Short mmCIF file of N, CA, C and O in Angstrom, two decimals:
data_model
loop_
_atom_site.label_atom_id
_atom_site.label_comp_id
_atom_site.label_asym_id
_atom_site.label_seq_id
_atom_site.Cartn_x
_atom_site.Cartn_y
_atom_site.Cartn_z
N MET A 24 53.65 -159.07 -145.60
CA MET A 24 53.18 -158.44 -146.82
C MET A 24 52.13 -157.38 -146.51
O MET A 24 52.20 -156.28 -147.02
N LYS A 25 51.16 -157.75 -145.65
CA LYS A 25 50.10 -156.82 -145.30
C LYS A 25 50.69 -155.59 -144.60
O LYS A 25 50.26 -154.46 -144.85
N MET A 26 51.68 -155.79 -143.75
CA MET A 26 52.33 -154.69 -143.04
C MET A 26 53.02 -153.76 -144.02
O MET A 26 52.98 -152.55 -143.88
N HIS A 27 53.66 -154.32 -145.06
CA HIS A 27 54.36 -153.53 -146.08
C HIS A 27 53.37 -152.64 -146.84
O HIS A 27 53.63 -151.47 -147.08
N VAL A 28 52.22 -153.20 -147.21
CA VAL A 28 51.18 -152.45 -147.93
C VAL A 28 50.67 -151.30 -147.06
O VAL A 28 50.50 -150.18 -147.53
N LEU A 29 50.46 -151.56 -145.78
CA LEU A 29 50.00 -150.51 -144.87
C LEU A 29 51.03 -149.40 -144.73
O LEU A 29 50.69 -148.22 -144.68
N ALA A 30 52.30 -149.75 -144.67
CA ALA A 30 53.36 -148.75 -144.55
C ALA A 30 53.41 -147.87 -145.79
O ALA A 30 53.53 -146.64 -145.69
N VAL A 31 53.28 -148.46 -146.95
CA VAL A 31 53.28 -147.68 -148.20
C VAL A 31 52.05 -146.79 -148.26
O VAL A 31 52.13 -145.62 -148.60
N ALA A 32 50.90 -147.32 -147.91
CA ALA A 32 49.67 -146.53 -147.92
C ALA A 32 49.77 -145.36 -146.95
O ALA A 32 49.34 -144.25 -147.25
N GLY A 33 50.34 -145.60 -145.80
CA GLY A 33 50.51 -144.53 -144.82
C GLY A 33 51.45 -143.44 -145.32
O GLY A 33 51.21 -142.25 -145.16
N ALA A 34 52.53 -143.86 -145.95
CA ALA A 34 53.49 -142.88 -146.50
C ALA A 34 52.84 -142.05 -147.59
O ALA A 34 53.06 -140.85 -147.69
N LEU A 35 52.03 -142.68 -148.42
CA LEU A 35 51.34 -141.95 -149.48
C LEU A 35 50.33 -140.97 -148.89
O LEU A 35 50.18 -139.85 -149.38
N ALA A 36 49.64 -141.38 -147.85
CA ALA A 36 48.67 -140.49 -147.22
C ALA A 36 49.33 -139.27 -146.62
O ALA A 36 48.80 -138.16 -146.67
N ILE A 37 50.52 -139.46 -146.06
CA ILE A 37 51.24 -138.32 -145.48
C ILE A 37 51.67 -137.36 -146.57
O ILE A 37 51.58 -136.15 -146.43
N GLY A 38 52.11 -137.85 -147.72
CA GLY A 38 52.56 -137.00 -148.81
C GLY A 38 51.43 -136.44 -149.66
O GLY A 38 51.62 -135.48 -150.39
N ALA A 39 50.25 -137.00 -149.58
CA ALA A 39 49.14 -136.59 -150.43
C ALA A 39 48.78 -135.11 -150.32
O ALA A 39 48.55 -134.47 -151.33
N PRO A 40 48.72 -134.51 -149.12
CA PRO A 40 48.37 -133.09 -149.08
C PRO A 40 49.36 -132.22 -149.85
O PRO A 40 48.97 -131.22 -150.43
N ALA A 41 50.61 -132.58 -149.87
CA ALA A 41 51.59 -131.79 -150.61
C ALA A 41 51.33 -131.87 -152.11
O ALA A 41 51.52 -130.90 -152.83
N LEU A 42 50.88 -133.01 -152.58
CA LEU A 42 50.60 -133.16 -153.99
C LEU A 42 49.33 -132.43 -154.41
O LEU A 42 49.24 -131.93 -155.52
N ALA A 43 48.35 -132.38 -153.54
CA ALA A 43 47.06 -131.78 -153.87
C ALA A 43 46.90 -130.42 -153.20
O ALA A 43 45.82 -130.05 -152.81
N GLN A 44 47.97 -129.69 -153.07
CA GLN A 44 47.95 -128.42 -152.37
C GLN A 44 47.07 -127.41 -153.10
O GLN A 44 47.16 -127.25 -154.31
N THR A 45 46.21 -126.77 -152.35
CA THR A 45 45.32 -125.76 -152.90
C THR A 45 45.91 -124.39 -152.63
O THR A 45 46.38 -124.12 -151.53
N VAL A 46 45.88 -123.55 -153.64
CA VAL A 46 46.37 -122.18 -153.49
C VAL A 46 45.15 -121.29 -153.29
O VAL A 46 44.22 -121.30 -154.08
N VAL A 47 45.15 -120.54 -152.20
CA VAL A 47 44.05 -119.64 -151.90
C VAL A 47 44.49 -118.22 -152.20
O VAL A 47 45.49 -117.75 -151.67
N ILE A 48 43.76 -117.56 -153.07
CA ILE A 48 44.04 -116.17 -153.42
C ILE A 48 43.09 -115.30 -152.59
O ILE A 48 41.87 -115.39 -152.73
N GLN A 49 43.67 -114.51 -151.72
CA GLN A 49 42.88 -113.62 -150.87
C GLN A 49 42.32 -112.47 -151.71
O GLN A 49 42.90 -112.11 -152.73
N PRO A 50 41.20 -111.86 -151.29
CA PRO A 50 40.62 -110.74 -152.05
C PRO A 50 41.62 -109.60 -152.30
O PRO A 50 41.63 -109.02 -153.39
N GLU A 51 42.48 -109.33 -151.32
CA GLU A 51 43.47 -108.26 -151.49
C GLU A 51 44.47 -108.63 -152.59
O GLU A 51 44.88 -107.78 -153.39
N GLN A 52 44.86 -109.90 -152.62
CA GLN A 52 45.78 -110.36 -153.66
C GLN A 52 45.11 -110.30 -155.04
O GLN A 52 45.74 -109.91 -156.02
N GLU A 53 43.85 -110.68 -155.09
CA GLU A 53 43.13 -110.64 -156.36
C GLU A 53 43.05 -109.20 -156.88
O GLU A 53 43.20 -108.97 -158.08
N THR A 54 42.86 -108.24 -155.98
CA THR A 54 42.82 -106.84 -156.38
C THR A 54 44.16 -106.42 -156.96
O THR A 54 44.22 -105.75 -158.01
N VAL A 55 45.25 -106.80 -156.33
CA VAL A 55 46.60 -106.48 -156.82
C VAL A 55 46.81 -107.09 -158.21
O VAL A 55 47.31 -106.44 -159.13
N ILE A 56 46.39 -108.33 -158.37
CA ILE A 56 46.56 -109.02 -159.65
C ILE A 56 45.71 -108.36 -160.73
O ILE A 56 46.18 -108.12 -161.85
N ARG A 57 44.45 -108.03 -160.41
CA ARG A 57 43.58 -107.34 -161.38
C ARG A 57 44.21 -106.04 -161.86
O ARG A 57 44.22 -105.75 -163.05
N GLU A 58 44.72 -105.25 -160.90
CA GLU A 58 45.35 -103.97 -161.26
C GLU A 58 46.57 -104.19 -162.15
O GLU A 58 46.78 -103.47 -163.12
N TYR A 59 47.36 -105.19 -161.82
CA TYR A 59 48.55 -105.48 -162.61
C TYR A 59 48.16 -105.88 -164.04
O TYR A 59 48.71 -105.37 -165.01
N VAL A 60 47.20 -106.78 -164.16
CA VAL A 60 46.77 -107.26 -165.48
C VAL A 60 46.16 -106.12 -166.30
O VAL A 60 46.39 -106.02 -167.51
N THR A 61 45.42 -105.24 -165.65
CA THR A 61 44.80 -104.11 -166.34
C THR A 61 45.85 -103.16 -166.88
O THR A 61 45.72 -102.65 -168.00
N THR A 62 46.90 -102.92 -166.12
CA THR A 62 47.94 -101.97 -166.57
C THR A 62 48.96 -102.62 -167.50
O THR A 62 49.65 -101.91 -168.22
N HIS A 63 49.07 -103.93 -167.50
CA HIS A 63 50.01 -104.65 -168.37
C HIS A 63 49.21 -105.54 -169.32
O HIS A 63 49.30 -106.77 -169.26
N GLN A 64 48.45 -104.90 -170.16
CA GLN A 64 47.53 -105.63 -171.04
C GLN A 64 48.28 -106.57 -171.99
O GLN A 64 49.27 -106.18 -172.60
N VAL A 65 47.80 -107.80 -172.03
CA VAL A 65 48.30 -108.78 -172.99
C VAL A 65 47.14 -109.20 -173.87
O VAL A 65 45.97 -109.05 -173.51
N GLN A 66 47.48 -109.71 -175.01
CA GLN A 66 46.46 -110.14 -175.97
C GLN A 66 45.74 -111.38 -175.45
O GLN A 66 46.39 -112.37 -175.10
N PRO A 67 44.40 -111.34 -175.37
CA PRO A 67 43.66 -112.55 -174.96
C PRO A 67 43.89 -113.66 -175.98
O PRO A 67 44.12 -113.41 -177.15
N ILE A 68 43.81 -114.88 -175.50
CA ILE A 68 44.01 -116.04 -176.38
C ILE A 68 42.74 -116.87 -176.46
O ILE A 68 41.85 -116.75 -175.61
N GLU A 69 42.71 -117.71 -177.45
CA GLU A 69 41.72 -118.78 -177.52
C GLU A 69 42.42 -120.02 -176.97
O GLU A 69 43.54 -120.31 -177.38
N PRO A 70 41.80 -120.71 -176.03
CA PRO A 70 42.49 -121.88 -175.47
C PRO A 70 42.62 -122.98 -176.52
O PRO A 70 41.78 -123.09 -177.41
N PRO A 71 43.68 -123.76 -176.43
CA PRO A 71 43.81 -124.91 -177.33
C PRO A 71 42.60 -125.82 -177.18
O PRO A 71 42.04 -125.96 -176.09
N ALA A 72 42.18 -126.43 -178.26
CA ALA A 72 40.97 -127.26 -178.25
C ALA A 72 41.05 -128.41 -177.25
O ALA A 72 40.05 -128.82 -176.69
N ASP A 73 42.26 -128.91 -177.01
CA ASP A 73 42.40 -130.07 -176.12
C ASP A 73 42.64 -129.70 -174.66
O ASP A 73 42.94 -130.55 -173.85
N VAL A 74 42.49 -128.40 -174.32
CA VAL A 74 42.74 -127.96 -172.95
C VAL A 74 41.48 -127.32 -172.37
O VAL A 74 40.91 -126.40 -172.97
N GLN A 75 41.05 -127.82 -171.24
CA GLN A 75 39.92 -127.25 -170.53
C GLN A 75 40.49 -126.24 -169.53
O GLN A 75 41.31 -126.61 -168.69
N ILE A 76 40.08 -124.98 -169.61
CA ILE A 76 40.59 -123.96 -168.71
C ILE A 76 39.79 -124.03 -167.42
O ILE A 76 38.66 -123.52 -167.33
N GLU A 77 40.38 -124.70 -166.43
CA GLU A 77 39.75 -124.84 -165.11
C GLU A 77 40.86 -125.02 -164.09
O GLU A 77 41.98 -125.40 -164.42
N VAL A 78 40.53 -124.73 -162.84
CA VAL A 78 41.51 -124.87 -161.76
C VAL A 78 41.96 -126.33 -161.71
O VAL A 78 41.15 -127.25 -161.75
N GLY A 79 43.27 -126.50 -161.68
CA GLY A 79 43.85 -127.83 -161.64
C GLY A 79 44.38 -128.30 -162.98
O GLY A 79 45.22 -129.19 -163.03
N ALA A 80 43.90 -127.69 -164.06
CA ALA A 80 44.39 -128.06 -165.39
C ALA A 80 45.81 -127.55 -165.57
O ALA A 80 46.21 -126.57 -164.95
N THR A 81 46.58 -128.21 -166.42
CA THR A 81 47.94 -127.78 -166.73
C THR A 81 47.97 -127.24 -168.15
O THR A 81 47.51 -127.90 -169.07
N LEU A 82 48.50 -126.02 -168.29
CA LEU A 82 48.58 -125.41 -169.60
C LEU A 82 49.79 -125.96 -170.35
O LEU A 82 50.88 -126.10 -169.78
N PRO A 83 49.62 -126.25 -171.64
CA PRO A 83 50.76 -126.74 -172.41
C PRO A 83 51.77 -125.62 -172.66
O PRO A 83 51.46 -124.44 -172.54
N ASP A 84 52.97 -126.01 -173.05
CA ASP A 84 54.03 -125.04 -173.32
C ASP A 84 53.69 -124.11 -174.49
O ASP A 84 54.31 -123.06 -174.65
N THR A 85 52.74 -124.49 -175.31
CA THR A 85 52.35 -123.66 -176.45
C THR A 85 51.57 -122.42 -176.04
O THR A 85 51.43 -121.49 -176.82
N VAL A 86 51.07 -122.41 -174.80
CA VAL A 86 50.35 -121.24 -174.28
C VAL A 86 51.35 -120.33 -173.59
O VAL A 86 52.01 -120.74 -172.63
N GLU A 87 51.48 -119.10 -174.09
CA GLU A 87 52.43 -118.16 -173.48
C GLU A 87 51.80 -117.56 -172.21
O GLU A 87 50.68 -117.06 -172.25
N VAL A 88 52.53 -117.68 -171.12
CA VAL A 88 52.09 -117.09 -169.86
C VAL A 88 53.04 -115.95 -169.50
O VAL A 88 54.19 -115.93 -169.92
N TYR A 89 52.54 -115.01 -168.72
CA TYR A 89 53.29 -113.81 -168.36
C TYR A 89 53.43 -113.72 -166.85
O TYR A 89 52.48 -114.03 -166.12
N PRO A 90 54.57 -113.27 -166.36
CA PRO A 90 54.74 -113.16 -164.90
C PRO A 90 53.92 -112.00 -164.33
O PRO A 90 53.74 -110.97 -164.99
N VAL A 91 53.41 -112.18 -163.13
CA VAL A 91 52.80 -111.08 -162.39
C VAL A 91 53.92 -110.50 -161.53
O VAL A 91 54.39 -111.15 -160.61
N GLU A 92 54.37 -109.32 -161.89
CA GLU A 92 55.50 -108.71 -161.19
C GLU A 92 55.01 -107.60 -160.27
O GLU A 92 55.33 -106.44 -160.44
N ALA A 93 54.20 -108.00 -159.30
CA ALA A 93 53.66 -107.07 -158.32
C ALA A 93 54.30 -107.37 -156.97
O ALA A 93 54.41 -108.53 -156.57
N GLN A 94 54.71 -106.34 -156.27
CA GLN A 94 55.44 -106.53 -155.02
C GLN A 94 54.55 -106.88 -153.84
O GLN A 94 55.03 -107.34 -152.82
N ASP A 95 53.25 -106.70 -153.95
CA ASP A 95 52.35 -106.94 -152.83
C ASP A 95 51.89 -108.40 -152.72
O ASP A 95 50.97 -108.69 -151.98
N LEU A 96 52.52 -109.29 -153.45
CA LEU A 96 52.13 -110.70 -153.43
C LEU A 96 53.15 -111.51 -152.64
O LEU A 96 54.33 -111.20 -152.64
N ASP A 97 52.68 -112.57 -152.02
CA ASP A 97 53.55 -113.39 -151.17
C ASP A 97 54.29 -114.49 -151.93
O ASP A 97 55.10 -115.20 -151.35
N ARG A 98 54.03 -114.63 -153.23
CA ARG A 98 54.69 -115.65 -154.04
C ARG A 98 54.61 -115.27 -155.50
O ARG A 98 53.97 -114.29 -155.86
N ASP A 99 55.27 -116.04 -156.36
CA ASP A 99 55.28 -115.76 -157.79
C ASP A 99 54.07 -116.39 -158.47
O ASP A 99 53.70 -117.53 -158.16
N TYR A 100 53.49 -115.64 -159.40
CA TYR A 100 52.40 -116.13 -160.22
C TYR A 100 52.67 -115.76 -161.66
O TYR A 100 53.38 -114.79 -161.95
N SER A 101 52.07 -116.52 -162.56
CA SER A 101 52.03 -116.16 -163.96
C SER A 101 50.56 -116.10 -164.35
O SER A 101 49.70 -116.59 -163.62
N TYR A 102 50.29 -115.50 -165.51
CA TYR A 102 48.89 -115.40 -165.94
C TYR A 102 48.80 -115.41 -167.45
O TYR A 102 49.77 -115.18 -168.17
N VAL A 103 47.61 -115.67 -167.91
CA VAL A 103 47.24 -115.56 -169.31
C VAL A 103 45.79 -115.09 -169.31
O VAL A 103 45.03 -115.40 -168.39
N VAL A 104 45.43 -114.33 -170.32
CA VAL A 104 44.05 -113.86 -170.44
C VAL A 104 43.36 -114.73 -171.50
O VAL A 104 43.84 -114.84 -172.63
N VAL A 105 42.26 -115.34 -171.09
CA VAL A 105 41.47 -116.20 -171.98
C VAL A 105 40.09 -115.58 -172.07
O VAL A 105 39.33 -115.61 -171.10
N GLY A 106 39.80 -114.96 -173.22
CA GLY A 106 38.53 -114.24 -173.36
C GLY A 106 38.49 -113.08 -172.39
O GLY A 106 39.37 -112.22 -172.40
N GLN A 107 37.53 -113.07 -171.49
CA GLN A 107 37.39 -112.02 -170.47
C GLN A 107 37.92 -112.46 -169.11
O GLN A 107 37.75 -111.76 -168.12
N ARG A 108 38.53 -113.64 -169.05
CA ARG A 108 38.99 -114.18 -167.78
C ARG A 108 40.51 -114.13 -167.67
O ARG A 108 41.22 -114.37 -168.64
N THR A 109 40.98 -113.81 -166.47
CA THR A 109 42.42 -113.86 -166.18
C THR A 109 42.67 -115.19 -165.49
O THR A 109 42.06 -115.51 -164.46
N VAL A 110 43.55 -115.97 -166.08
CA VAL A 110 43.86 -117.31 -165.57
C VAL A 110 45.21 -117.24 -164.88
O VAL A 110 46.23 -116.97 -165.51
N LEU A 111 45.21 -117.47 -163.58
CA LEU A 111 46.42 -117.43 -162.77
C LEU A 111 47.05 -118.82 -162.76
O LEU A 111 46.37 -119.83 -162.58
N VAL A 112 48.39 -118.85 -162.96
CA VAL A 112 49.10 -120.11 -163.16
C VAL A 112 50.33 -120.15 -162.25
O VAL A 112 50.99 -119.14 -162.04
N GLU A 113 50.64 -121.34 -161.73
CA GLU A 113 51.91 -121.56 -161.03
C GLU A 113 53.01 -121.56 -162.08
O GLU A 113 52.95 -122.36 -163.03
N PRO A 114 54.01 -120.68 -161.95
CA PRO A 114 55.07 -120.63 -162.97
C PRO A 114 55.83 -121.94 -163.15
O PRO A 114 56.16 -122.32 -164.26
N GLU A 115 56.09 -122.65 -162.05
CA GLU A 115 56.90 -123.87 -162.12
C GLU A 115 56.19 -125.02 -162.80
O GLU A 115 56.81 -125.82 -163.50
N THR A 116 54.90 -125.15 -162.58
CA THR A 116 54.15 -126.31 -163.07
C THR A 116 53.18 -125.99 -164.20
O THR A 116 52.69 -126.91 -164.84
N ARG A 117 52.88 -124.69 -164.40
CA ARG A 117 51.90 -124.22 -165.38
C ARG A 117 50.49 -124.70 -165.03
O ARG A 117 49.59 -124.73 -165.86
N ARG A 118 50.29 -125.07 -163.77
CA ARG A 118 48.97 -125.52 -163.30
C ARG A 118 48.09 -124.29 -163.01
O ARG A 118 48.54 -123.33 -162.38
N VAL A 119 46.85 -124.33 -163.49
CA VAL A 119 45.89 -123.26 -163.23
C VAL A 119 45.50 -123.31 -161.76
O VAL A 119 45.07 -124.35 -161.26
N ILE A 120 45.69 -122.17 -161.06
CA ILE A 120 45.39 -122.17 -159.62
C ILE A 120 44.24 -121.25 -159.25
O ILE A 120 43.68 -121.37 -158.17
N HIS A 121 43.86 -120.34 -160.18
CA HIS A 121 42.76 -119.41 -159.86
C HIS A 121 42.31 -118.76 -161.16
O HIS A 121 43.13 -118.49 -162.03
N ILE A 122 41.02 -118.52 -161.26
CA ILE A 122 40.48 -117.83 -162.43
C ILE A 122 39.71 -116.62 -161.94
O ILE A 122 38.83 -116.72 -161.09
N ILE A 123 40.06 -115.45 -162.50
CA ILE A 123 39.37 -114.21 -162.16
C ILE A 123 38.40 -113.91 -163.29
O ILE A 123 38.81 -113.71 -164.43
N GLU A 124 37.14 -113.92 -162.96
CA GLU A 124 36.09 -113.66 -163.96
C GLU A 124 35.99 -112.19 -164.27
O GLU A 124 36.20 -111.34 -163.49
#
């Protein structure tokens, strides 16, 4: 029994980094994203009352996100403007991965 618990714990530990993967936005990428958002202006939103806009939060389907269609990026991103902040989101999961103040 003890061996079985250790095997499961070990398997979870190996998979844990994939679940908690951090996305790092390099300064050059942030510049590309800023320029894209500035030229493709979208209406800022008020966040839903039950959603805290912070890295790691998941945006509900009621929040419309827009694709960042810039060729200088190494992956796909979506975004939404909340007040004066650009909130970068993973398109597949709608998880907030970066906030540009």
